[in-house]
Amino acid sequence: TAVLGVAILLGASLATGLTVIVPLGLPLLGSGFEGLETFVPLLGCLAALRLPKSALATAALAEGRTHLPVFANLPRLLAAPVIWLALSRGEGIETLLIIATIAEILGVGLGILLARAAKIPVRDLAVAALAFVLVLSGQLALATLICVAAWALYAVHSAPAFKRGAACLLPFISAITRPPRLGCNDVSLYLKWGLPRCWAMTRLIA
């Protein structure tokens, strides 16, 4: 539950951060990326939704429940024919991103139900949902304020749980700050090897 709460808040912060920062760098990429800023909020939310799903899958695998990742990814699989139908009808990239985002939301919800967590982090879910709505509606300053306040409350009221959840993020933070650069292999290795080991350590700490 602690790791899931951290992953949910991290996802909300990621969606907000990407929506704020990415448009600032788009002019540096040239004219070929003009108009991409309109899709950044959806792309940020889509990327953010994968964080709690990965946390659920890792926790389930640590407990030997290998079926959860399969079922949690079913909505993504079922969205494929819907996307194909949308493409065949001439829909644009925004429609495809909306379909993919809805599939990820369903996947996270299904994962939470299958995880059989002792206590679902309702507060964190509510904060993340509010942050996503604010990001998609363009209220970035308010979304940033919500995320900062949520992290502050989480740290104050859940100090032991916060430490256990944050322990899983240390290798990822180290990979980001380690020179010379962060590559896809760093993230892949973290998700495959670093996060499961950190989860095992948090189980010992708990």
PDB file of N, CA and C in Angstrom, residues 108-184:
ATOM      1  N   VAL A 108      -5.191   0.194 -14.438  1.00  0.00           N
ATOM      2  CA  VAL A 108      -4.800   0.513 -13.064  1.00  0.00           C
ATOM      3  C   VAL A 108      -5.910   0.114 -12.093  1.00  0.00           C
ATOM      4  N   GLY A 109      -7.152   0.427 -12.450  1.00  0.00           N
ATOM      5  CA  GLY A 109      -8.271   0.054 -11.587  1.00  0.00           C
ATOM      6  C   GLY A 109      -8.389  -1.440 -11.407  1.00  0.00           C
ATOM      7  N   LEU A 110      -8.232  -2.176 -12.508  1.00  0.00           N
ATOM      8  CA  LEU A 110      -8.286  -3.637 -12.423  1.00  0.00           C
ATOM      9  C   LEU A 110      -7.130  -4.178 -11.597  1.00  0.00           C
ATOM     10  N   GLY A 111      -5.956  -3.587 -11.753  1.00  0.00           N
ATOM     11  CA  GLY A 111      -4.799  -4.017 -10.968  1.00  0.00           C
ATOM     12  C   GLY A 111      -4.997  -3.805  -9.481  1.00  0.00           C
ATOM     13  N   ILE A 112      -5.598  -2.665  -9.114  1.00  0.00           N
ATOM     14  CA  ILE A 112      -5.853  -2.389  -7.698  1.00  0.00           C
ATOM     15  C   ILE A 112      -6.845  -3.398  -7.129  1.00  0.00           C
ATOM     16  N   LEU A 113      -7.877  -3.734  -7.904  1.00  0.00           N
ATOM     17  CA  LEU A 113      -8.866  -4.716  -7.438  1.00  0.00           C
ATOM     18  C   LEU A 113      -8.226  -6.096  -7.266  1.00  0.00           C
ATOM     19  N   LEU A 114      -7.381  -6.485  -8.210  1.00  0.00           N
ATOM     20  CA  LEU A 114      -6.764  -7.810  -8.146  1.00  0.00           C
ATOM     21  C   LEU A 114      -5.654  -7.874  -7.102  1.00  0.00           C
ATOM     22  N   ALA A 115      -5.096  -6.721  -6.733  1.00  0.00           N
ATOM     23  CA  ALA A 115      -3.993  -6.710  -5.776  1.00  0.00           C
ATOM     24  C   ALA A 115      -4.451  -7.092  -4.377  1.00  0.00           C
ATOM     25  N   ARG A 116      -5.731  -6.906  -4.102  1.00  0.00           N
ATOM     26  CA  ARG A 116      -6.292  -7.228  -2.785  1.00  0.00           C
ATOM     27  C   ARG A 116      -5.490  -6.548  -1.670  1.00  0.00           C
ATOM     28  N   ALA A 117      -5.231  -5.263  -1.888  1.00  0.00           N
ATOM     29  CA  ALA A 117      -4.482  -4.488  -0.890  1.00  0.00           C
ATOM     30  C   ALA A 117      -5.295  -4.357   0.388  1.00  0.00           C
ATOM     31  N   ALA A 118      -4.588  -4.401   1.508  1.00  0.00           N
ATOM     32  CA  ALA A 118      -5.273  -4.287   2.792  1.00  0.00           C
ATOM     33  C   ALA A 118      -5.931  -2.918   2.942  1.00  0.00           C
ATOM     34  N   LYS A 119      -5.321  -1.902   2.393  1.00  0.00           N
ATOM     35  CA  LYS A 119      -5.862  -0.554   2.474  1.00  0.00           C
ATOM     36  C   LYS A 119      -5.547   0.175   1.179  1.00  0.00           C
ATOM     37  N   ILE A 120      -6.591   0.508   0.437  1.00  0.00           N
ATOM     38  CA  ILE A 120      -6.402   1.223  -0.823  1.00  0.00           C
ATOM     39  C   ILE A 120      -6.116   2.700  -0.514  1.00  0.00           C
ATOM     40  N   PRO A 121      -5.066   3.271  -1.103  1.00  0.00           N
ATOM     41  CA  PRO A 121      -4.741   4.685  -0.835  1.00  0.00           C
ATOM     42  C   PRO A 121      -5.714   5.621  -1.538  1.00  0.00           C
ATOM     43  N   VAL A 122      -6.907   5.746  -0.937  1.00  0.00           N
ATOM     44  CA  VAL A 122      -7.966   6.547  -1.547  1.00  0.00           C
ATOM     45  C   VAL A 122      -7.549   8.003  -1.671  1.00  0.00           C
ATOM     46  N   ARG A 123      -6.879   8.528  -0.633  1.00  0.00           N
ATOM     47  CA  ARG A 123      -6.458   9.930  -0.669  1.00  0.00           C
ATOM     48  C   ARG A 123      -5.514  10.188  -1.835  1.00  0.00           C
ATOM     49  N   ASP A 124      -4.564   9.299  -2.024  1.00  0.00           N
ATOM     50  CA  ASP A 124      -3.603   9.474  -3.120  1.00  0.00           C
ATOM     51  C   ASP A 124      -4.291   9.352  -4.475  1.00  0.00           C
ATOM     52  N   LEU A 125      -5.240   8.425  -4.584  1.00  0.00           N
ATOM     53  CA  LEU A 125      -5.998   8.284  -5.825  1.00  0.00           C
ATOM     54  C   LEU A 125      -6.787   9.553  -6.128  1.00  0.00           C
ATOM     55  N   ALA A 126      -7.405  10.122  -5.102  1.00  0.00           N
ATOM     56  CA  ALA A 126      -8.187  11.343  -5.295  1.00  0.00           C
ATOM     57  C   ALA A 126      -7.291  12.507  -5.715  1.00  0.00           C
ATOM     58  N   VAL A 127      -6.125  12.612  -5.086  1.00  0.00           N
ATOM     59  CA  VAL A 127      -5.181  13.679  -5.441  1.00  0.00           C
ATOM     60  C   VAL A 127      -4.709  13.517  -6.881  1.00  0.00           C
ATOM     61  N   ALA A 128      -4.372  12.272  -7.259  1.00  0.00           N
ATOM     62  CA  ALA A 128      -3.905  12.026  -8.624  1.00  0.00           C
ATOM     63  C   ALA A 128      -5.003  12.331  -9.643  1.00  0.00           C
ATOM     64  N   ALA A 129      -6.233  11.921  -9.342  1.00  0.00           N
ATOM     65  CA  ALA A 129      -7.347  12.190 -10.261  1.00  0.00           C
ATOM     66  C   ALA A 129      -7.547  13.695 -10.426  1.00  0.00           C
ATOM     67  N   LEU A 130      -7.478  14.429  -9.301  1.00  0.00           N
ATOM     68  CA  LEU A 130      -7.624  15.883  -9.380  1.00  0.00           C
ATOM     69  C   LEU A 130      -6.488  16.509 -10.180  1.00  0.00           C
ATOM     70  N   ALA A 131      -5.272  16.021  -9.962  1.00  0.00           N
ATOM     71  CA  ALA A 131      -4.119  16.553 -10.704  1.00  0.00           C
ATOM     72  C   ALA A 131      -4.267  16.290 -12.202  1.00  0.00           C
ATOM     73  N   PHE A 132      -4.729  15.092 -12.568  1.00  0.00           N
ATOM     74  CA  PHE A 132      -4.921  14.778 -13.984  1.00  0.00           C
ATOM     75  C   PHE A 132      -5.967  15.693 -14.611  1.00  0.00           C
ATOM     76  N   VAL A 133      -7.075  15.915 -13.893  1.00  0.00           N
ATOM     77  CA  VAL A 133      -8.122  16.798 -14.415  1.00  0.00           C
ATOM     78  C   VAL A 133      -7.584  18.207 -14.614  1.00  0.00           C
ATOM     79  N   LEU A 134      -6.810  18.697 -13.649  1.00  0.00           N
ATOM     80  CA  LEU A 134      -6.244  20.036 -13.765  1.00  0.00           C
ATOM     81  C   LEU A 134      -5.241  20.128 -14.908  1.00  0.00           C
ATOM     82  N   VAL A 135      -4.426  19.070 -15.075  1.00  0.00           N
ATOM     83  CA  VAL A 135      -3.456  19.059 -16.176  1.00  0.00           C
ATOM     84  C   VAL A 135      -4.171  19.094 -17.523  1.00  0.00           C
ATOM     85  N   LEU A 136      -5.188  18.271 -17.672  1.00  0.00           N
ATOM     86  CA  LEU A 136      -5.907  18.200 -18.949  1.00  0.00           C
ATOM     87  C   LEU A 136      -6.715  19.459 -19.231  1.00  0.00           C
ATOM     88  N   SER A 137      -7.086  20.191 -18.168  1.00  0.00           N
ATOM     89  CA  SER A 137      -7.842  21.429 -18.349  1.00  0.00           C
ATOM     90  C   SER A 137      -6.944  22.660 -18.446  1.00  0.00           C
ATOM     91  N   GLY A 138      -5.619  22.438 -18.352  1.00  0.00           N
ATOM     92  CA  GLY A 138      -4.682  23.540 -18.513  1.00  0.00           C
ATOM     93  C   GLY A 138      -4.385  24.327 -17.255  1.00  0.00           C
ATOM     94  N   GLN A 139      -4.873  23.864 -16.092  1.00  0.00           N
ATOM     95  CA  GLN A 139      -4.613  24.568 -14.833  1.00  0.00           C
ATOM     96  C   GLN A 139      -3.325  24.034 -14.205  1.00  0.00           C
ATOM     97  N   LEU A 140      -2.190  24.333 -14.825  1.00  0.00           N
ATOM     98  CA  LEU A 140      -0.921  23.734 -14.422  1.00  0.00           C
ATOM     99  C   LEU A 140      -0.411  24.261 -13.085  1.00  0.00           C
ATOM    100  N   ALA A 141      -0.619  25.539 -12.814  1.00  0.00           N
ATOM    101  CA  ALA A 141      -0.168  26.096 -11.543  1.00  0.00           C
ATOM    102  C   ALA A 141      -0.903  25.436 -10.372  1.00  0.00           C
ATOM    103  N   LEU A 142      -2.200  25.262 -10.524  1.00  0.00           N
ATOM    104  CA  LEU A 142      -2.983  24.622  -9.469  1.00  0.00           C
ATOM    105  C   LEU A 142      -2.615  23.149  -9.338  1.00  0.00           C
ATOM    106  N   ALA A 143      -2.359  22.482 -10.466  1.00  0.00           N
ATOM    107  CA  ALA A 143      -1.947  21.073 -10.423  1.00  0.00           C
ATOM    108  C   ALA A 143      -0.613  20.922  -9.706  1.00  0.00           C
ATOM    109  N   THR A 144       0.315  21.840  -9.961  1.00  0.00           N
ATOM    110  CA  THR A 144       1.613  21.812  -9.278  1.00  0.00           C
ATOM    111  C   THR A 144       1.449  22.016  -7.779  1.00  0.00           C
ATOM    112  N   LEU A 145       0.596  22.949  -7.401  1.00  0.00           N
ATOM    113  CA  LEU A 145       0.344  23.218  -5.982  1.00  0.00           C
ATOM    114  C   LEU A 145      -0.267  22.000  -5.292  1.00  0.00           C
ATOM    115  N   ILE A 146      -1.185  21.333  -5.976  1.00  0.00           N
ATOM    116  CA  ILE A 146      -1.824  20.130  -5.424  1.00  0.00           C
ATOM    117  C   ILE A 146      -0.789  19.040  -5.185  1.00  0.00           C
ATOM    118  N   CYS A 147       0.107  18.838  -6.139  1.00  0.00           N
ATOM    119  CA  CYS A 147       1.129  17.795  -6.007  1.00  0.00           C
ATOM    120  C   CYS A 147       2.092  18.103  -4.860  1.00  0.00           C
ATOM    121  N   VAL A 148       2.521  19.360  -4.759  1.00  0.00           N
ATOM    122  CA  VAL A 148       3.447  19.743  -3.683  1.00  0.00           C
ATOM    123  C   VAL A 148       2.781  19.550  -2.322  1.00  0.00           C
ATOM    124  N   ALA A 149       1.526  19.969  -2.201  1.00  0.00           N
ATOM    125  CA  ALA A 149       0.810  19.814  -0.939  1.00  0.00           C
ATOM    126  C   ALA A 149       0.610  18.343  -0.598  1.00  0.00           C
ATOM    127  N   ALA A 150       0.326  17.519  -1.616  1.00  0.00           N
ATOM    128  CA  ALA A 150       0.112  16.092  -1.381  1.00  0.00           C
ATOM    129  C   ALA A 150       1.378  15.414  -0.881  1.00  0.00           C
ATOM    130  N   TRP A 151       2.530  15.763  -1.475  1.00  0.00           N
ATOM    131  CA  TRP A 151       3.794  15.188  -1.011  1.00  0.00           C
ATOM    132  C   TRP A 151       4.115  15.631   0.419  1.00  0.00           C
ATOM    133  N   ALA A 152       3.813  16.881   0.742  1.00  0.00           N
ATOM    134  CA  ALA A 152       4.070  17.375   2.093  1.00  0.00           C
ATOM    135  C   ALA A 152       3.208  16.642   3.120  1.00  0.00           C
ATOM    136  N   LEU A 153       1.923  16.461   2.807  1.00  0.00           N
ATOM    137  CA  LEU A 153       1.033  15.740   3.715  1.00  0.00           C
ATOM    138  C   LEU A 153       1.446  14.282   3.840  1.00  0.00           C
ATOM    139  N   TYR A 154       1.855  13.704   2.728  1.00  0.00           N
ATOM    140  CA  TYR A 154       2.271  12.299   2.757  1.00  0.00           C
ATOM    141  C   TYR A 154       3.494  12.110   3.651  1.00  0.00           C
ATOM    142  N   ALA A 155       4.427  13.033   3.537  1.00  0.00           N
ATOM    143  CA  ALA A 155       5.648  12.920   4.337  1.00  0.00           C
ATOM    144  C   ALA A 155       5.379  13.136   5.818  1.00  0.00           C
ATOM    145  N   VAL A 156       4.442  14.028   6.138  1.00  0.00           N
ATOM    146  CA  VAL A 156       4.167  14.349   7.538  1.00  0.00           C
ATOM    147  C   VAL A 156       3.350  13.252   8.207  1.00  0.00           C
ATOM    148  N   HIS A 157       2.301  12.795   7.531  1.00  0.00           N
ATOM    149  CA  HIS A 157       1.363  11.860   8.156  1.00  0.00           C
ATOM    150  C   HIS A 157       1.724  10.398   7.955  1.00  0.00           C
ATOM    151  N   SER A 158       2.626  10.111   7.045  1.00  0.00           N
ATOM    152  CA  SER A 158       2.981   8.713   6.782  1.00  0.00           C
ATOM    153  C   SER A 158       4.495   8.573   6.710  1.00  0.00           C
ATOM    154  N   ALA A 159       5.168   9.080   7.719  1.00  0.00           N
ATOM    155  CA  ALA A 159       6.635   9.100   7.672  1.00  0.00           C
ATOM    156  C   ALA A 159       7.255   7.720   7.487  1.00  0.00           C
ATOM    157  N   PRO A 160       6.894   6.678   8.277  1.00  0.00           N
ATOM    158  CA  PRO A 160       7.500   5.357   8.053  1.00  0.00           C
ATOM    159  C   PRO A 160       7.147   4.775   6.690  1.00  0.00           C
ATOM    160  N   ALA A 161       5.879   4.903   6.313  1.00  0.00           N
ATOM    161  CA  ALA A 161       5.474   4.388   5.000  1.00  0.00           C
ATOM    162  C   ALA A 161       6.144   5.161   3.883  1.00  0.00           C
ATOM    163  N   PHE A 162       6.305   6.467   4.094  1.00  0.00           N
ATOM    164  CA  PHE A 162       6.962   7.295   3.089  1.00  0.00           C
ATOM    165  C   PHE A 162       8.401   6.852   2.875  1.00  0.00           C
ATOM    166  N   LYS A 163       9.093   6.519   3.977  1.00  0.00           N
ATOM    167  CA  LYS A 163      10.474   6.079   3.856  1.00  0.00           C
ATOM    168  C   LYS A 163      10.567   4.763   3.114  1.00  0.00           C
ATOM    169  N   ARG A 164       9.634   3.827   3.407  1.00  0.00           N
ATOM    170  CA  ARG A 164       9.676   2.538   2.725  1.00  0.00           C
ATOM    171  C   ARG A 164       9.363   2.702   1.243  1.00  0.00           C
ATOM    172  N   GLY A 165       8.368   3.545   0.940  1.00  0.00           N
ATOM    173  CA  GLY A 165       8.032   3.750  -0.457  1.00  0.00           C
ATOM    174  C   GLY A 165       9.128   4.475  -1.212  1.00  0.00           C
ATOM    175  N   ALA A 166       9.716   5.481  -0.545  1.00  0.00           N
ATOM    176  CA  ALA A 166      10.787   6.244  -1.198  1.00  0.00           C
ATOM    177  C   ALA A 166      12.017   5.397  -1.448  1.00  0.00           C
ATOM    178  N   ALA A 167      12.220   4.341  -0.641  1.00  0.00           N
ATOM    179  CA  ALA A 167      13.386   3.470  -0.838  1.00  0.00           C
ATOM    180  C   ALA A 167      13.363   2.829  -2.214  1.00  0.00           C
ATOM    181  N   CYS A 168      12.171   2.565  -2.736  1.00  0.00           N
ATOM    182  CA  CYS A 168      12.060   1.959  -4.062  1.00  0.00           C
ATOM    183  C   CYS A 168      12.444   2.941  -5.167  1.00  0.00           C
ATOM    184  N   LEU A 169      12.427   4.235  -4.857  1.00  0.00           N
ATOM    185  CA  LEU A 169      12.705   5.236  -5.872  1.00  0.00           C
ATOM    186  C   LEU A 169      14.175   5.644  -5.904  1.00  0.00           C
ATOM    187  N   LEU A 170      14.938   5.245  -4.884  1.00  0.00           N
ATOM    188  CA  LEU A 170      16.333   5.674  -4.799  1.00  0.00           C
ATOM    189  C   LEU A 170      17.172   5.231  -5.996  1.00  0.00           C
ATOM    190  N   PRO A 171      17.063   3.954  -6.462  1.00  0.00           N
ATOM    191  CA  PRO A 171      17.874   3.581  -7.634  1.00  0.00           C
ATOM    192  C   PRO A 171      17.516   4.390  -8.868  1.00  0.00           C
ATOM    193  N   PHE A 172      16.225   4.715  -9.025  1.00  0.00           N
ATOM    194  CA  PHE A 172      15.809   5.493 -10.188  1.00  0.00           C
ATOM    195  C   PHE A 172      16.359   6.913 -10.113  1.00  0.00           C
ATOM    196  N   ILE A 173      16.301   7.510  -8.914  1.00  0.00           N
ATOM    197  CA  ILE A 173      16.862   8.853  -8.733  1.00  0.00           C
ATOM    198  C   ILE A 173      18.366   8.830  -8.978  1.00  0.00           C
ATOM    199  N   SER A 174      19.020   7.769  -8.513  1.00  0.00           N
ATOM    200  CA  SER A 174      20.459   7.639  -8.734  1.00  0.00           C
ATOM    201  C   SER A 174      20.779   7.523 -10.220  1.00  0.00           C
ATOM    202  N   ALA A 175      19.929   6.781 -10.942  1.00  0.00           N
ATOM    203  CA  ALA A 175      20.155   6.625 -12.381  1.00  0.00           C
ATOM    204  C   ALA A 175      19.989   7.947 -13.112  1.00  0.00           C
ATOM    205  N   ILE A 176      19.038   8.778 -12.643  1.00  0.00           N
ATOM    206  CA  ILE A 176      18.810  10.066 -13.291  1.00  0.00           C
ATOM    207  C   ILE A 176      19.983  11.012 -13.057  1.00  0.00           C
ATOM    208  N   THR A 177      20.490  11.006 -11.825  1.00  0.00           N
ATOM    209  CA  THR A 177      21.540  11.961 -11.473  1.00  0.00           C
ATOM    210  C   THR A 177      22.933  11.465 -11.818  1.00  0.00           C
ATOM    211  N   ARG A 178      23.072  10.177 -12.211  1.00  0.00           N
ATOM    212  CA  ARG A 178      24.400   9.647 -12.510  1.00  0.00           C
ATOM    213  C   ARG A 178      24.859  10.129 -13.870  1.00  0.00           C
ATOM    214  N   PRO A 179      26.053  10.713 -14.007  1.00  0.00           N
ATOM    215  CA  PRO A 179      26.570  11.099 -15.318  1.00  0.00           C
ATOM    216  C   PRO A 179      26.965   9.857 -16.111  1.00  0.00           C
ATOM    217  N   PRO A 180      27.001   9.913 -17.468  1.00  0.00           N
ATOM    218  CA  PRO A 180      26.793  11.138 -18.211  1.00  0.00           C
ATOM    219  C   PRO A 180      25.352  11.402 -18.604  1.00  0.00           C
ATOM    220  N   ARG A 181      24.509  10.368 -18.709  1.00  0.00           N
ATOM    221  CA  ARG A 181      23.150  10.593 -19.163  1.00  0.00           C
ATOM    222  C   ARG A 181      22.301   9.392 -18.769  1.00  0.00           C
ATOM    223  N   LEU A 182      20.991   9.616 -18.798  1.00  0.00           N
ATOM    224  CA  LEU A 182      20.038   8.544 -18.543  1.00  0.00           C
ATOM    225  C   LEU A 182      19.574   7.992 -19.875  1.00  0.00           C
ATOM    226  N   GLY A 183      19.711   6.703 -20.070  1.00  0.00           N
ATOM    227  CA  GLY A 183      19.265   6.080 -21.295  1.00  0.00           C
ATOM    228  C   GLY A 183      18.126   5.120 -21.042  1.00  0.00           C
ATOM    229  N   CYS A 184      17.567   4.569 -22.113  1.00  0.00           N
ATOM    230  CA  CYS A 184      16.458   3.634 -21.992  1.00  0.00           C
ATOM    231  C   CYS A 184      16.879   2.380 -21.236  1.00  0.00           C
TER     232      CYS A 184
END
